[in-house]
Coordinates of C-alpha atoms and ligand atoms in Angstrom, one line a residue:
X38 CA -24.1 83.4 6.5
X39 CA -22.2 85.5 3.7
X40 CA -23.8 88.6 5.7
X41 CA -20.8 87.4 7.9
X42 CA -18.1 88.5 5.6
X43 CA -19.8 91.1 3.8
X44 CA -18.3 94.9 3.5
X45 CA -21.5 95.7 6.1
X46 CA -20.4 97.6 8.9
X47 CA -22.6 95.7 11.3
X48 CA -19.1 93.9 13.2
X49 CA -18.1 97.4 14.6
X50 CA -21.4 98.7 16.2
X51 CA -22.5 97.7 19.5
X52 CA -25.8 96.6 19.7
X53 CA -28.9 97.7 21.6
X54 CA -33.0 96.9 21.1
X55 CA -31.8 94.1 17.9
X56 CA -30.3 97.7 16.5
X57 CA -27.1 98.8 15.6
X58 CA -25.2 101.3 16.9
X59 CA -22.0 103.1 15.5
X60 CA -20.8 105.8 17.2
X61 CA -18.0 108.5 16.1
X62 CA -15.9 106.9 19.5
X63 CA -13.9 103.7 18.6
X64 CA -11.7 101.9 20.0
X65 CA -9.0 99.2 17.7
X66 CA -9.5 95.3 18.0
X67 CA -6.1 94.2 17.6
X68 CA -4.9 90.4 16.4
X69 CA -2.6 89.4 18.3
X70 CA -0.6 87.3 16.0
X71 CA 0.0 90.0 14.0
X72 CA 0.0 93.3 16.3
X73 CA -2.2 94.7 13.9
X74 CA -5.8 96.4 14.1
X75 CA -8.4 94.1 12.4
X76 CA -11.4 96.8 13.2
X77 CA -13.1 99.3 15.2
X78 CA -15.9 99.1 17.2
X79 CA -18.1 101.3 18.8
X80 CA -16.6 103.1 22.2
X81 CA -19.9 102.8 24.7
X82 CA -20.2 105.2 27.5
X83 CA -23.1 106.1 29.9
X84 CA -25.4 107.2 27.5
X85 CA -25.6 103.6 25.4
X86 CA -25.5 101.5 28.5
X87 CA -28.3 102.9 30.5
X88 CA -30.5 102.3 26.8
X89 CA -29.6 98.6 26.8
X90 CA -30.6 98.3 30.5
X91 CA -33.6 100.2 29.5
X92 CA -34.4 98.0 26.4
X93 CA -33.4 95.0 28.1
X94 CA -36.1 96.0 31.2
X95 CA -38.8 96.9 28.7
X96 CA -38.2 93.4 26.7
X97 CA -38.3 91.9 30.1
X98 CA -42.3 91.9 30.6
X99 CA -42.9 90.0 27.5
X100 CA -39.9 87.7 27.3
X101 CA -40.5 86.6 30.9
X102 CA -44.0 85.1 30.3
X103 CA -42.9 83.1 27.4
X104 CA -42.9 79.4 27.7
X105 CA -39.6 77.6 27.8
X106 CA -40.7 75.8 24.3
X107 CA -41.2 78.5 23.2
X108 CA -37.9 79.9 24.4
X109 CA -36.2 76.8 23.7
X110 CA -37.5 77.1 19.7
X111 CA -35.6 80.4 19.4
X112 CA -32.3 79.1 21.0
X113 CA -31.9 76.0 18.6
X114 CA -32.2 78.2 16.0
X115 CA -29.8 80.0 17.5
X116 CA -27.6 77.2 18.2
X117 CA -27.8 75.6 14.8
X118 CA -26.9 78.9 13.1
X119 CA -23.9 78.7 15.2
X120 CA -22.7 75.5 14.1
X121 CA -23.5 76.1 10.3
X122 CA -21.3 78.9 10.8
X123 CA -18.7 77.9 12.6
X124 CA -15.8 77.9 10.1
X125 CA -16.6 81.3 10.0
X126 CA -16.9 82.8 13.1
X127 CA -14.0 80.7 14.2
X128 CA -11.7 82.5 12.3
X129 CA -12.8 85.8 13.6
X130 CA -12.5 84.5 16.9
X131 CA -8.8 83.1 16.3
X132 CA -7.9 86.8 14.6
X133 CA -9.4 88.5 17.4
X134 CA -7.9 86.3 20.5
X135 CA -4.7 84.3 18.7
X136 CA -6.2 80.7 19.0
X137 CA -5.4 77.9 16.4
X138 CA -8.0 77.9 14.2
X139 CA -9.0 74.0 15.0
X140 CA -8.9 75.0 18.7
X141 CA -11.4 78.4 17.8
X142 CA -13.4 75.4 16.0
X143 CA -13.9 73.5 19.1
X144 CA -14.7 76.3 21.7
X145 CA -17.3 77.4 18.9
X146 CA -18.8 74.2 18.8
X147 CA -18.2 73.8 23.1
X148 CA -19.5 77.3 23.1
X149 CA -22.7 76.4 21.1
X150 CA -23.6 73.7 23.0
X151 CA -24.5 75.2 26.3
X152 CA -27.2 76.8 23.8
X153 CA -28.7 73.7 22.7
X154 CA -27.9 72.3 26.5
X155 CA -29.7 75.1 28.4
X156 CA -32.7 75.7 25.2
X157 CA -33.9 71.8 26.7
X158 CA -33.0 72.3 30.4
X159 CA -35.3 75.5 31.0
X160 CA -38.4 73.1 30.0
X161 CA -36.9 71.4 33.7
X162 CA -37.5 74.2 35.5
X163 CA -39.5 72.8 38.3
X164 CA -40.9 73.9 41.3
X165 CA -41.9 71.7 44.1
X166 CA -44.8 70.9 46.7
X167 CA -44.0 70.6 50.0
X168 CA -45.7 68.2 52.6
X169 CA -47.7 70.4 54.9
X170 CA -47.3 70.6 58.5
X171 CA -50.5 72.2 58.7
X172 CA -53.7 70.5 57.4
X173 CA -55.5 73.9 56.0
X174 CA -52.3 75.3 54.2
X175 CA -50.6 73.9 50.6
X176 CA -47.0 75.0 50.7
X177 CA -45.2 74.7 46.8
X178 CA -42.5 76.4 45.2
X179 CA -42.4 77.9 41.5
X180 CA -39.4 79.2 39.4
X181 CA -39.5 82.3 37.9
X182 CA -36.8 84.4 36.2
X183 CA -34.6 86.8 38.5
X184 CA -35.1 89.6 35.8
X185 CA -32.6 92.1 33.2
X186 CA -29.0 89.9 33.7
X187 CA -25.3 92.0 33.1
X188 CA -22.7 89.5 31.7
X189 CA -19.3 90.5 31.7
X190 CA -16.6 88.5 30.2
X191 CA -13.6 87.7 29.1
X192 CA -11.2 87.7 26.5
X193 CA -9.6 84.2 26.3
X194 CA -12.7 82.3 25.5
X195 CA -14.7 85.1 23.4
X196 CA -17.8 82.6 22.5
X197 CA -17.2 80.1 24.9
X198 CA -17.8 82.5 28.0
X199 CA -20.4 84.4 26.9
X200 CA -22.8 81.6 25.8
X201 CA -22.3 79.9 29.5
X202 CA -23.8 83.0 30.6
X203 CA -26.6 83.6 27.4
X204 CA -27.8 80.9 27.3
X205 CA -29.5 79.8 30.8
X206 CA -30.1 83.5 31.0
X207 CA -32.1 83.4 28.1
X208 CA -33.4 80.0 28.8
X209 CA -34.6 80.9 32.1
X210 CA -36.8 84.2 30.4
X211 CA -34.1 86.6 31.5
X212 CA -32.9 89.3 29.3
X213 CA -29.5 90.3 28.9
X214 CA -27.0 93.3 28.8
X215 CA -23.3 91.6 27.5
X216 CA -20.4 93.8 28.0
X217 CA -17.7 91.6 26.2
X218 CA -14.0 92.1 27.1
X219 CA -12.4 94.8 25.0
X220 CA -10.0 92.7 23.7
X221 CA -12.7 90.4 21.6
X222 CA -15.9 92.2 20.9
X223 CA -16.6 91.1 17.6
X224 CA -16.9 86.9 18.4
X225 CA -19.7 88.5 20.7
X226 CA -20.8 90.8 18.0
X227 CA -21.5 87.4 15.6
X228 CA -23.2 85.9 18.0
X229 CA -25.6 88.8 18.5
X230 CA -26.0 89.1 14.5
X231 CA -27.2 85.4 14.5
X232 CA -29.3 85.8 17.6
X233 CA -31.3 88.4 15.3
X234 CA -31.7 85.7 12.7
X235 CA -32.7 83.4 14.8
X236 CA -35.5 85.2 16.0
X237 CA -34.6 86.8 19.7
X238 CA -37.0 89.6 20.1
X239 CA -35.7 92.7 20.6
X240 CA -34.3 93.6 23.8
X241 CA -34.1 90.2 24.9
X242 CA -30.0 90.5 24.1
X243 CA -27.9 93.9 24.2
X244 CA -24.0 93.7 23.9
X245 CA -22.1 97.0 24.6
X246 CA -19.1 97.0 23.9
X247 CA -16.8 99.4 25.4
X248 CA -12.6 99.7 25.9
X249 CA -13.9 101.8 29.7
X250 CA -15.0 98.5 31.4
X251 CA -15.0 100.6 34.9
X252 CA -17.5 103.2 33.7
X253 CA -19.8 100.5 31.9
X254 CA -19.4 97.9 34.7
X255 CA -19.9 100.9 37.7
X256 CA -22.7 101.3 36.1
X257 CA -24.3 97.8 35.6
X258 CA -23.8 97.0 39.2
X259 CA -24.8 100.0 40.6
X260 CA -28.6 100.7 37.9
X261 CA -31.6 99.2 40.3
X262 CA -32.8 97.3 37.2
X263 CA -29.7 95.0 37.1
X264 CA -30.7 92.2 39.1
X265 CA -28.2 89.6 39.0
X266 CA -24.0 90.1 37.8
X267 CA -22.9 87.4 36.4
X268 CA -18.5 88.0 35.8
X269 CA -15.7 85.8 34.4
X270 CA -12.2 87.3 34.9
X271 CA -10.1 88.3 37.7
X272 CA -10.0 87.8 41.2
X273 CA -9.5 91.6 42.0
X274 CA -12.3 93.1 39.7
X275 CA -14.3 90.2 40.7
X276 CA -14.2 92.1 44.5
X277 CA -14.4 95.1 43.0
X278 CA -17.8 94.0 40.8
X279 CA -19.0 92.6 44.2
X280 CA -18.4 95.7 46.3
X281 CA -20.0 97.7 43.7
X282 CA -23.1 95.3 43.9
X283 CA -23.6 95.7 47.2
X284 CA -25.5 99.1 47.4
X285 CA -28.6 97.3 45.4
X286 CA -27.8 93.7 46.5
X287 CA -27.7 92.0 43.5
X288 CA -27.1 88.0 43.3
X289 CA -23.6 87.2 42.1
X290 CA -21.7 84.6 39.8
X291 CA -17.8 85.1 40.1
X292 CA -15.8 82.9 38.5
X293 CA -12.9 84.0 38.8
X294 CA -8.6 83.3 39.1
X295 CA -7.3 79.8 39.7
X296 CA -4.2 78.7 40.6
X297 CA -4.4 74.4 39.7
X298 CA -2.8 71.7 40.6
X299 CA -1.8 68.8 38.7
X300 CA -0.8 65.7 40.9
X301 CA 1.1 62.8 38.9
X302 CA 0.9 60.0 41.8
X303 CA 3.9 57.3 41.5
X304 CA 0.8 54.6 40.6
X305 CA -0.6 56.8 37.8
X306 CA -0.9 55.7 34.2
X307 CA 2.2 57.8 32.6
X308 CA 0.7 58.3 29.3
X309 CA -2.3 58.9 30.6
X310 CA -1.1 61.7 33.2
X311 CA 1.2 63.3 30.0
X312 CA -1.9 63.4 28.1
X313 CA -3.8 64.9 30.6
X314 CA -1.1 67.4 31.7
X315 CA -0.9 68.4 28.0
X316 CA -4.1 69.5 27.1
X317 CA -4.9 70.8 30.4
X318 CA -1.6 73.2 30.3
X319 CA -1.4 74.0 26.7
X320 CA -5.2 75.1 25.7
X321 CA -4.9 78.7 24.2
X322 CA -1.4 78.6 25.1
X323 CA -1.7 78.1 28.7
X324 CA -4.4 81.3 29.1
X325 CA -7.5 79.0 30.7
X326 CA -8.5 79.8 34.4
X327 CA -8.0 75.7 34.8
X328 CA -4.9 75.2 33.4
X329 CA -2.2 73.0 35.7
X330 CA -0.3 75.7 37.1
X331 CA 1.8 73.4 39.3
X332 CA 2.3 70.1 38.3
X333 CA 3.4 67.6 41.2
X334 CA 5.4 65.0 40.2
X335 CA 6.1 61.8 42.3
X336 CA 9.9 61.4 42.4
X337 CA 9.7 57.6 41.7
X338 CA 8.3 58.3 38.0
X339 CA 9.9 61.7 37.5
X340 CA 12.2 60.5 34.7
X341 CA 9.6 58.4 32.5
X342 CA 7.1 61.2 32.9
X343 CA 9.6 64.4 31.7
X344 CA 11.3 62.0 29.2
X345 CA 7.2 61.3 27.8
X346 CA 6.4 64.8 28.2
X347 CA 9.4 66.8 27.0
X348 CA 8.8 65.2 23.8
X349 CA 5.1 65.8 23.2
X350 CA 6.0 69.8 24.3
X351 CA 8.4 69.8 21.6
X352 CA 5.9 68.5 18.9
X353 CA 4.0 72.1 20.0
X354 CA 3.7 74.3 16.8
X355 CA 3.9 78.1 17.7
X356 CA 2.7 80.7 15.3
X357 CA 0.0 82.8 13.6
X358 CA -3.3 80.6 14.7
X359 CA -4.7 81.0 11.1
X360 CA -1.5 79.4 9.5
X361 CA -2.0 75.0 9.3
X362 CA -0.3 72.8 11.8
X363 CA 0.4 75.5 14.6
X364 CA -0.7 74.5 18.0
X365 CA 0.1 77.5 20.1
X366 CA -0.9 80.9 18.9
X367 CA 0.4 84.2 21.0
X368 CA -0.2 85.5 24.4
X369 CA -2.7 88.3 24.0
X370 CA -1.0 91.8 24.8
X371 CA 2.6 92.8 25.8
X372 CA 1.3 92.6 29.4
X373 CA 0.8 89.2 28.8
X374 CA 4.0 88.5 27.9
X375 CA 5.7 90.9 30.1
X376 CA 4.1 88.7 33.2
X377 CA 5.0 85.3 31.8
X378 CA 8.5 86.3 31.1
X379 CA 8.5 87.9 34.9
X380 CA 7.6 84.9 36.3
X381 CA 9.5 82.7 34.5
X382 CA 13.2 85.1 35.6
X383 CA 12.0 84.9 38.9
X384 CA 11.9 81.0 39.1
X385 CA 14.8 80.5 37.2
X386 CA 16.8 83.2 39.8
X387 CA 15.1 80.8 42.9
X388 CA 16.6 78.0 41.3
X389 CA 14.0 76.5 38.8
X390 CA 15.8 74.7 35.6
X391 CA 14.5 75.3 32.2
X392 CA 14.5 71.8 30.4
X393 CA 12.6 72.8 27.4
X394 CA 12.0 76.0 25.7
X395 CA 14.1 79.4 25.6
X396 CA 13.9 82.3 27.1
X397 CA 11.4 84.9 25.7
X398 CA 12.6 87.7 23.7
X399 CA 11.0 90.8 22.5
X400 CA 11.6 90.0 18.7
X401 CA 9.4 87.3 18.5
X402 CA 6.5 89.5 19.0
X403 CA 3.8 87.9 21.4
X404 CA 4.8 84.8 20.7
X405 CA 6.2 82.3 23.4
X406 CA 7.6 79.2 23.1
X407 CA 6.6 76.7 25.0
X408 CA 8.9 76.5 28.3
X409 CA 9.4 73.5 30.9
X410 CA 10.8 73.7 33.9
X411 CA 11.7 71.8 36.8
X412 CA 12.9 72.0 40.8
X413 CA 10.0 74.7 41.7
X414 CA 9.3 75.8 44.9
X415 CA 6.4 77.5 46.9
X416 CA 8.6 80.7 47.1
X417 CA 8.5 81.2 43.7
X418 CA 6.0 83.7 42.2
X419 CA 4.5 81.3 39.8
X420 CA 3.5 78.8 42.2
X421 CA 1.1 81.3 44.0
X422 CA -0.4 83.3 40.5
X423 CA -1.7 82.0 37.2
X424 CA 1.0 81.8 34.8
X425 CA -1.4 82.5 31.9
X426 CA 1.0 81.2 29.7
X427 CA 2.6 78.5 28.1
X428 CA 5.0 77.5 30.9
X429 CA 5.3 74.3 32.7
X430 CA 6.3 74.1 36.3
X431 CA 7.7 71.2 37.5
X432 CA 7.3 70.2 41.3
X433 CA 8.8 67.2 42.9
X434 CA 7.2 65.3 45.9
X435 CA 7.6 62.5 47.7
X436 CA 4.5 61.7 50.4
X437 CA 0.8 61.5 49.4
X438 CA -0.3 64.3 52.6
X439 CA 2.6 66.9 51.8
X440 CA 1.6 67.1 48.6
X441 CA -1.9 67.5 48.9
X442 CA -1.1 70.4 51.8
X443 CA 1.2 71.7 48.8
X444 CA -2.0 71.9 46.6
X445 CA -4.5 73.0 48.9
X446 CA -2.0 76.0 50.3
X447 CA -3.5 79.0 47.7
X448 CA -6.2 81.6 47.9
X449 CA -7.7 79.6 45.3
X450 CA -10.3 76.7 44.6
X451 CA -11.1 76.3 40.9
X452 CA -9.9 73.3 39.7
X453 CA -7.4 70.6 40.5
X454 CA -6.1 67.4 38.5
X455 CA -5.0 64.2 40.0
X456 CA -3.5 60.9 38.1
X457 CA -3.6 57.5 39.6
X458 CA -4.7 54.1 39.6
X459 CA -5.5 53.7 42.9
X460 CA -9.2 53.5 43.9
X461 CA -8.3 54.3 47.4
X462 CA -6.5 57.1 46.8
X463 CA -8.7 58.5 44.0
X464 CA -11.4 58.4 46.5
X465 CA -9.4 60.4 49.9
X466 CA -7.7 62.6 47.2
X467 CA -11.1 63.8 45.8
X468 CA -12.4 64.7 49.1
X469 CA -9.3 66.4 50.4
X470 CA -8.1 68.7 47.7
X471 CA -10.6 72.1 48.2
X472 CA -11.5 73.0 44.6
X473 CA -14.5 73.5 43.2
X474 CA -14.0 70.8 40.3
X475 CA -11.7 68.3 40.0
X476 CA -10.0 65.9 37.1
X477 CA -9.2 62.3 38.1
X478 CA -7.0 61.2 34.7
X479 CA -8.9 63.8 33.0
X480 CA -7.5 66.9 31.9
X481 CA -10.1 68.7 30.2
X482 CA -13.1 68.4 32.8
X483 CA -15.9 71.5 31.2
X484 CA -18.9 70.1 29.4
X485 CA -22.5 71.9 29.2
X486 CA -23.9 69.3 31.1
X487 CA -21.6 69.4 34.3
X488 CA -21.9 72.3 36.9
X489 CA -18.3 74.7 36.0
X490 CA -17.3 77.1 39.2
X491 CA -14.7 77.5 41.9
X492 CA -14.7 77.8 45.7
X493 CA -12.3 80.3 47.9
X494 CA -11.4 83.5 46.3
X495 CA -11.9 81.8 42.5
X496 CA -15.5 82.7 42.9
X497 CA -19.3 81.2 43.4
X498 CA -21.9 80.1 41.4
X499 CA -21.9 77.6 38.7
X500 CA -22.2 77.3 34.9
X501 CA -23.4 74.3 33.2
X502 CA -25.4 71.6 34.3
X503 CA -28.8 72.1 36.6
X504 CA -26.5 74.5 38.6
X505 CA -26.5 76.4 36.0
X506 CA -29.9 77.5 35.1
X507 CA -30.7 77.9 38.9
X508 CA -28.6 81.0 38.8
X509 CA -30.8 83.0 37.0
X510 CA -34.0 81.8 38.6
X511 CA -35.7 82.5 42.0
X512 CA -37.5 80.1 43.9
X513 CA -41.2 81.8 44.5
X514 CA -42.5 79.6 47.8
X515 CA -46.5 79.6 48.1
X516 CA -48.3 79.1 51.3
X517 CA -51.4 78.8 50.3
X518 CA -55.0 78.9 52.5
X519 CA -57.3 76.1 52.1
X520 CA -60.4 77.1 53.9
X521 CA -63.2 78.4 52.5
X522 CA -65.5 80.4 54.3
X523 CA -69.0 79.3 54.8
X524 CA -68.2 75.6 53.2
X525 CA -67.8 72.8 55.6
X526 CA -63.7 71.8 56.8
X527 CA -62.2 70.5 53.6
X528 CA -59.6 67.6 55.3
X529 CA -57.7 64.8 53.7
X530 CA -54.7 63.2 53.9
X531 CA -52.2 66.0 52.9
X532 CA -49.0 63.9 54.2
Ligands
LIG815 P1 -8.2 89.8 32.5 O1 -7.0 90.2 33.4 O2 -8.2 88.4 32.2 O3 -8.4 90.7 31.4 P2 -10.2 91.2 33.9 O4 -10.9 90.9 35.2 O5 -9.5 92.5 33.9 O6 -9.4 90.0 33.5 O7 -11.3 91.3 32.7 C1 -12.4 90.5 32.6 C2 -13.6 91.3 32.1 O8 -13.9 92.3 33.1 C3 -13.4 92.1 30.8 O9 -14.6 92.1 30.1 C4 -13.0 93.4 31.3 O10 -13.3 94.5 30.4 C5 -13.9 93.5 32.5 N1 -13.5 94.5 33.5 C6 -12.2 94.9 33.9 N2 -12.3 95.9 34.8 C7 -13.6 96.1 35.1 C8 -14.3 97.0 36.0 N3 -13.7 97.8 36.8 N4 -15.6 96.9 36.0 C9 -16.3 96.1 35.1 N5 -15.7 95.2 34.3 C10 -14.4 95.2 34.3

């Protein structure tokens, strides 16, 4: 797709009815490696949302009553442009967010395959028949399409997030306005170039993009048309998005803040649970709604498992995500920063002990390098927020009930992590811990196949899996009348 990296202007305008749209009012997409703007994109206000609801309503009629194969033709397409292109795009995505390159590489290729997940799944879409109580009724279910979706996401998985929300829409003969988060429009702007190529009808997809997320989002959940919000991103505008919703009852998919354990047992497989710990704390530099936020170490194995995982933290390569071998690209704004580096004082003053890392100073830009630290407590900020950052906390514990009390005592319920070999406890652990999705010597737990979502005040509704699609579908029941006037009793055996 050399269009991709042509001197075209098509990366900056927003895009409504398979059109582009440039507008005089832009706002900067900054990389974050670098501090510098990469481009501008088109500022959307009232005006440009309310025409992509209205295209997105009027592409509704036809694209509803299309057949899921035929559906599903478009989104391989779609889905195999993607991956041809995924070098590509990648790169835009790791200039626009900070990712390593290799890591942008993988959420592309993650990201692409809820497409080619969800383009099968919708030919699955099945109603049911119900046995009747009643021998002159038929009672039977259908599925049909909610109607016009609003996606709103968010910056730290800029393909990844928006194609969990896409692509059952899409699949399930919904249409779609995408507001993309203002900090990485243009991964979302690709994806709606080669949604064009691959043939999506025009309307079906609208992405306005927009640095007044209020104004657009007041506006999506509030415009009778909407008729389902599905958000990824914080807890509070998650409320907010809800509260708005409320006047025109929308259905809802939050998925929102976490706050996750990670439970080394004494019994668990050290360089297993290292492993596991690694990749589920270090992921685009610690900015994942699942990434171990407490880690609970069993004091009998403490030493082996910081010895094991002190040095895998030190092979971490910070830097410029673009540049080869670096494993940990920057946070993604001075707020960023300015929060990890609060959070990380304030443990340190409660008595936390940094054993790897150094503190974080203004000079290295948004850089951080990756910290760990050990002795934390429950009164320490960072054990009740996300970190969203690349520092390890370190908790110590002793008995199997305390610490599961420890884990369960948050707001939250997205995910939570657990190493042992112990069947027994695998099993009471799994039931106990109150998260939506758990990982049993498994650090990285999301796959297109399996239903992603939270419980508590991270959210509801799933993405991924059956779950997945059903959140853009209702369920039509039929009661239908048998008899026929005039004709003798139709009666059989209707058990
Ligand atoms: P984060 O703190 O990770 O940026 P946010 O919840 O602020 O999380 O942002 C996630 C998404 O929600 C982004 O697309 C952002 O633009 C959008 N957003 C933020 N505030 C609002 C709002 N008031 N209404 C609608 N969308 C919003």
């Amino acid at each position: 797709m050399s269009a991709l990296n042509s001197a075209t202007a098509y990366h900056y305008g927003a895009c409504i009815d398979n059109e582009w749209i440039f507008l005089e009012k832009k706002f900067e997409v900054i990389n974050p490696a670098t501090e510098k703007a990469i481009a501008t994109v088109a500022d959307c206000g009232i005006l440009e949302t309310v025409q992509a609801i209205d295209a997105a309503t009027k592409a509704l009629a036809s694209w509803s009553n299309t057949t899921a194969k035929e559906r599903s033709e478009i989104l391989n397409k779609w889905f195999q442009l993607i991956i041809q292109h995924k070098e590509e795009i990648a790169t835009t995505l790791s200039k626009e967010q900070g990712k390593p390159l290799q890591e942008a590489i993988g959420e592309v290729v993650y990201g692409a395959s809820f497409i080619e997940w969800f383009a099968e799944e919708a030919k699955r879409s099945y109603g049911e028949t119900i046995p009747t109580p009643d021998f002159h009724k038929r009672l039977f279910t259908i599925k049909q399409p909610i109607g016009v979706v609003a996606a709103i996401t968010p910056w730290n998985f800029p393909i990844a997030m928006v194609t969990r929300k896409l692509a059952p829409a899409i699949a399930a003969g919904c249409t779609v306005v995408l507001k993309p988060a203002e900090e990485t429009p243009l991964s979302a702007l690709l994806l709606m170039k080669l949604a064009i190529e691959a043939g999506l009808p025009k309307g079906v997809l609208n992405v306005i993009t927009t640095s007044n997320a209020a104004l657009v989002g007041d506006i999506l959940t509030s415009h009778p048309a909407i008729k389902k919000i599905s958000f990824t991103g914080s807890t509070a505008v998650g409320k907010l998005l809800m509260q708005q919703s409320s006047t025109t009852l929308k259905k809802l998919s939050l998925e929102l803040g976490g706050n996750a354990p990670l439970i080394v047992f004494d019994d668990a497989d050290i360089e297993l649970a290292v492993k596991g710990t690694m990749i589920s704390k270090f992921r685009n530099a610690g900015q994942t709604c699942v990434c171990a936020n407490r880690v609970y170490v069993h004091k009998d194995i403490y030493l082996p498992f910081v010895e094991a995982l002190q040095k895998e933290v030190e092979g971490l390569v910070v830097g410029d995500g673009l540049d080869a071998g670096v494993t940990i690209g920057p946070l993604i704004n001075k707020e960023a920063k300015d929060k990890v580096r609060f959070l990380l004082l304030d443990a340190l003053q409660k008595g936390a002990e940094m054993i790897t890392g150094k503190e974080l100073l203004d000079d290295d830009g948004l850089f951080c390098e990756p910290i760990v630290i050990t002795n934390c407590t429950p009164s320490m900020e960072l054990s009740k927020e996300e970190i969203f950052g690349p520092i390890l906390a370190i908790y110590i514990f002793d008995k199997d009930e305390a610490v599961i009390n420890l884990a369960n005592n948050t707001p939250y319920g997205l995910a939570a992590y657990f190493f042992t070999q112990n069947i027994n406890r695998c099993w009471k652990t799994m039931e106990q811990l109150q998260y939506g999705m758990i990982g049993i010597n498994e650090g990285l737990i999301s796959h297109p196949e399996a239903p992603f979502g939270g419980i508590k005040e991270s959210g509801f509704g799933k993405e991924g899996g059956r779950y997945g699609l059903e959140e853009y579908l209702i369920t039509k029941y039929v009661c239908l009348n048998t008899r026929q006037r005039g004709k003798e009793e139709y009666k059989s055996n209707t058990g």
